[in-house]
XYZ file of C-alpha atoms in Angstrom:
248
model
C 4.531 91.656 189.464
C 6.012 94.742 188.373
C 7.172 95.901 184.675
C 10.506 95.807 185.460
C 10.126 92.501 186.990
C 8.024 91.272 183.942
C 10.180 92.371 181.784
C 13.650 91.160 182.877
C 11.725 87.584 183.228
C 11.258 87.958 179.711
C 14.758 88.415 179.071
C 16.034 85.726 180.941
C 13.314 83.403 179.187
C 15.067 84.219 176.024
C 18.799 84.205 176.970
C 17.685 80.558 178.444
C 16.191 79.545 175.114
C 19.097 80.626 173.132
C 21.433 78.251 175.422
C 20.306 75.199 173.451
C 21.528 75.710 170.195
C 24.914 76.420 172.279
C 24.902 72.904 174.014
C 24.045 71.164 170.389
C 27.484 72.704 169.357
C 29.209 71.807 172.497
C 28.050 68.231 172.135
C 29.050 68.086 168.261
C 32.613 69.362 169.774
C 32.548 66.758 172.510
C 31.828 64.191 170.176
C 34.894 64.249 168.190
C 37.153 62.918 171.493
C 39.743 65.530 170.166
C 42.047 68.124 171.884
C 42.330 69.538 168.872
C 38.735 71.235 169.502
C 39.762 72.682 172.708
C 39.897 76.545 171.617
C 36.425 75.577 170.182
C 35.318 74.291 173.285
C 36.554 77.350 175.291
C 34.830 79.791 173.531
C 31.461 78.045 173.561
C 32.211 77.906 177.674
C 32.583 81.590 177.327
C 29.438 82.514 175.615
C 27.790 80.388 178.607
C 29.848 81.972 181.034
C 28.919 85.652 179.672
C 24.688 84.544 179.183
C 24.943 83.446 183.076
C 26.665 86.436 183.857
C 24.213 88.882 182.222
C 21.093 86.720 184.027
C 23.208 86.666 187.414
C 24.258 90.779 187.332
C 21.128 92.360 185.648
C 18.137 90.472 185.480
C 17.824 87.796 188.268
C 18.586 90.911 190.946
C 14.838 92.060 190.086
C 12.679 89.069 190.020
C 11.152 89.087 193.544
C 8.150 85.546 192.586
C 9.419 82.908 194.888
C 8.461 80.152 192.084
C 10.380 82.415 188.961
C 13.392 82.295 191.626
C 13.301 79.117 191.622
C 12.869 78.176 188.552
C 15.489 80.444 187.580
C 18.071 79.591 190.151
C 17.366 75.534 189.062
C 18.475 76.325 185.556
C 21.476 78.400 186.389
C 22.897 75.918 189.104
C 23.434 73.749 186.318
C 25.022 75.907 183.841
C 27.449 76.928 186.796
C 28.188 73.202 187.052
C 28.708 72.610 183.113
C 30.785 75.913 182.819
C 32.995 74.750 186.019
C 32.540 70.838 184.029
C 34.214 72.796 180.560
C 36.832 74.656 182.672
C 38.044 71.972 184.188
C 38.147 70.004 180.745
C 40.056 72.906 178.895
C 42.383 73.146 181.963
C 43.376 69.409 181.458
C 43.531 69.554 177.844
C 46.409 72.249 177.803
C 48.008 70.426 180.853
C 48.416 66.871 179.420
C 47.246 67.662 175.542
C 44.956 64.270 176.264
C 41.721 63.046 177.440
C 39.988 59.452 178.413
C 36.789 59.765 175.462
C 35.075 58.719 178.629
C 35.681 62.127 179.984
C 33.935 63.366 177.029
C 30.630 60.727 177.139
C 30.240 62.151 181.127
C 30.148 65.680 179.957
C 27.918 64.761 176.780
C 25.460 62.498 179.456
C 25.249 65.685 181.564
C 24.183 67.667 178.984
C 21.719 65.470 177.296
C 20.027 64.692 181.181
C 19.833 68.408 181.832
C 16.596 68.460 182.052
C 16.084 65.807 184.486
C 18.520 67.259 186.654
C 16.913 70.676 186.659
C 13.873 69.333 187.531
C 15.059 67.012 190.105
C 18.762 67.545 191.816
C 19.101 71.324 190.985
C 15.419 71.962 191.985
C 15.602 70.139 195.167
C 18.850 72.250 196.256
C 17.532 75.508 195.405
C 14.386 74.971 197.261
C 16.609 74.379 200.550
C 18.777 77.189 199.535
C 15.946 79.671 199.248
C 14.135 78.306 201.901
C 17.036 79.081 204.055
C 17.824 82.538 202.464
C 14.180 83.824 203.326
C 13.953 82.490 206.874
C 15.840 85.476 209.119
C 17.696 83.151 211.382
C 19.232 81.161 208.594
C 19.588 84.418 206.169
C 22.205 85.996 208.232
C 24.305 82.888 208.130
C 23.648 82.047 204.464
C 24.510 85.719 203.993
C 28.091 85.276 205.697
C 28.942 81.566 203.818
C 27.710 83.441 200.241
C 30.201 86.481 200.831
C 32.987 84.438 202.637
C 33.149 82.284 199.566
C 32.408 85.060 197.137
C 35.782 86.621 198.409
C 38.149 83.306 198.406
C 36.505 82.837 195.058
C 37.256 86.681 193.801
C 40.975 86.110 194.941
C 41.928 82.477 193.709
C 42.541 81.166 190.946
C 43.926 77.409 189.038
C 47.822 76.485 190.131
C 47.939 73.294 187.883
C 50.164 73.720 184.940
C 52.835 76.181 184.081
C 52.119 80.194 184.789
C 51.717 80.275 180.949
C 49.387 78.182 180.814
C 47.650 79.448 183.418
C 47.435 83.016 181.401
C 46.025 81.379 178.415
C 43.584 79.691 180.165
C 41.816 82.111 181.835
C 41.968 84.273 178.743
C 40.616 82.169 176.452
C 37.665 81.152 179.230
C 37.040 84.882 179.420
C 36.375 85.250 175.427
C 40.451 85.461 173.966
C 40.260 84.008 170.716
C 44.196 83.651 169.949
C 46.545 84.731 173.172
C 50.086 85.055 172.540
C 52.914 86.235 174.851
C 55.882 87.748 173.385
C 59.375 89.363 174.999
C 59.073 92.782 176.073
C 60.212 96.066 173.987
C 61.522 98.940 175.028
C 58.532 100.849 173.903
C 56.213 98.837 176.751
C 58.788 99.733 179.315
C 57.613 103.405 178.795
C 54.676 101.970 180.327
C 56.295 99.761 183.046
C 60.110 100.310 183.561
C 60.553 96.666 184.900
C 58.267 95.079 182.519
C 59.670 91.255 181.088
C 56.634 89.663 178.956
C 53.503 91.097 177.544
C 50.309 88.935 176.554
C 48.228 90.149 173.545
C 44.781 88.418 172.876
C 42.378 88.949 169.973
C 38.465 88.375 170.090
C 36.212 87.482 167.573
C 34.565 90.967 167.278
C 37.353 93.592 167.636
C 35.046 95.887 168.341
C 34.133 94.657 171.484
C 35.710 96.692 173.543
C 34.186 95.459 176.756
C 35.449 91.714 176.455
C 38.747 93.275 175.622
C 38.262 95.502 179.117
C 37.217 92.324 180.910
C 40.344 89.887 179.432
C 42.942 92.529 180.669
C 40.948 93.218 184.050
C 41.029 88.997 184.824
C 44.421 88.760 183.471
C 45.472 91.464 185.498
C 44.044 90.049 188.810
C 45.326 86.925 188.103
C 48.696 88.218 187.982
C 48.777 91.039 190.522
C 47.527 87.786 192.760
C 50.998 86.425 192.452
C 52.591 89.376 193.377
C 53.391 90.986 190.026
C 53.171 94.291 188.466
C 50.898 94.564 185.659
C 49.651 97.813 183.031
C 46.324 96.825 180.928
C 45.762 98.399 177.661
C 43.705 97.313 175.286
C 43.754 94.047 173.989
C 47.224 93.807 175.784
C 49.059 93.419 178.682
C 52.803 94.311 180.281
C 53.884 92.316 183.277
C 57.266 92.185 184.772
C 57.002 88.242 185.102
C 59.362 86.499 183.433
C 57.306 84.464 181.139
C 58.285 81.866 178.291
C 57.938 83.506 175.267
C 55.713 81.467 172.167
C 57.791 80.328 169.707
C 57.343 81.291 166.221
């Protein structure tokens, strides 16, 4: 094994074993049977969602063992499946502002068995899937499926709920801490001459620049994916869609 390879196994190891402390909060959250938590519970599906990222982009690249891969891959299956779980939750929250508590004990179960299912479901399909990935006949086609679906995926986004809604949803899933959107003024239109709304979004460290970068660049695709214009700067952005402005 190589030093790099050591190393970024090391890393991961640690970003795994700060994830716990994360799904005692989440659970504490869930156990209240409350939309009122909902913001809460959005930014604790962030900080999962930027962890996996970080493993998925920088680390998990390098590691080449066949038994760390899968090890690795196990445990990250099922954080994709709880942050896809907590999307879906915070989607229906803001959709129908309430949720059967049984929605909550399911998500609550799922984290509590995680183990089990790491070891056992999420194990088993990651051994097929990297069986399949390292035999050439079945790589090639694997290869094809991954990038198909990595494109749809890249280019689609939620339709349920209002465009507004939409907006704040995938903002506050990237790491928005408040997102408001507010009628235009004429000093934005120096920016975009047929701009109608903009959408400003705060973080919990302002000096974050690159969640800031990464709000406006989702926010942007979003919109540009419905056909409208769109100028990023930071910690806002112009659109010419006509959206509903917050009320005060």
């Amino acid at each position: 094994m190589s030093y790099i390879e050591k190393k970024y196994r090391l890393k991961i190891t640690e970003i795994f074993e700060d994830l716990p402390s994360l799904e005692t909060h989440l659970i504490e959250l869930l156990n209240r049977n409350s939309v009122k938590v909902v913001d809460d519970i959005a930014s604790v599906c962030a900080k999962f969602n930027k962890s996996i990222n970080l493993i998925l982009k920088k680390y998990y690249p390098e590691i080449k063992e066949m038994k760390d891969k899968l090890e690795i891959k196990s445990v990250l299956k099922f954080y994709y499946d709880l942050i896809d779980k907590l999307t879906d939750l915070v989607r229906n929250i803001e959709n129908f502002q309430k949720i059967d508590s049984e929605y909550y004990d399911k998500l609550i179960e799922f984290i509590e068995t995680k183990e089990t299912l790491i070891d056992g479901k999420y194990r088993t399909i990651c051994a097929q899937e990297l069986t399949a990935f390292y035999d050439p006949a079945s790589r090639a086609n694997l290869e094809k499926i991954i990038s198909e679906k990595y494109l749809m995926k890249s280019k689609q986004y939620f339709t349920i709920g209002s465009l507004e809604e939409e907006i704040k949803k995938i903002a506050k899933i990237t790491g928005a801490k408040q997102v408001s959107i507010m009628e235009v003024s004429e000093s934005h239109k120096k920016h975009l001459e047929s701009a109608e709304s903009i959408i400003t979004y705060t973080i919990s460290d302002d000096k974050d620049e690159g969640i800031l970068f990464k709000i406006g660049t989702e926010l942007k695709q979003y919109l540009e994916s419905k056909k409208y214009y769109v100028v990023v700067k930071s910690g806002l952005v112009i659109t010419n869609a006509k959206l509903l402005p917050d009320k005060n």
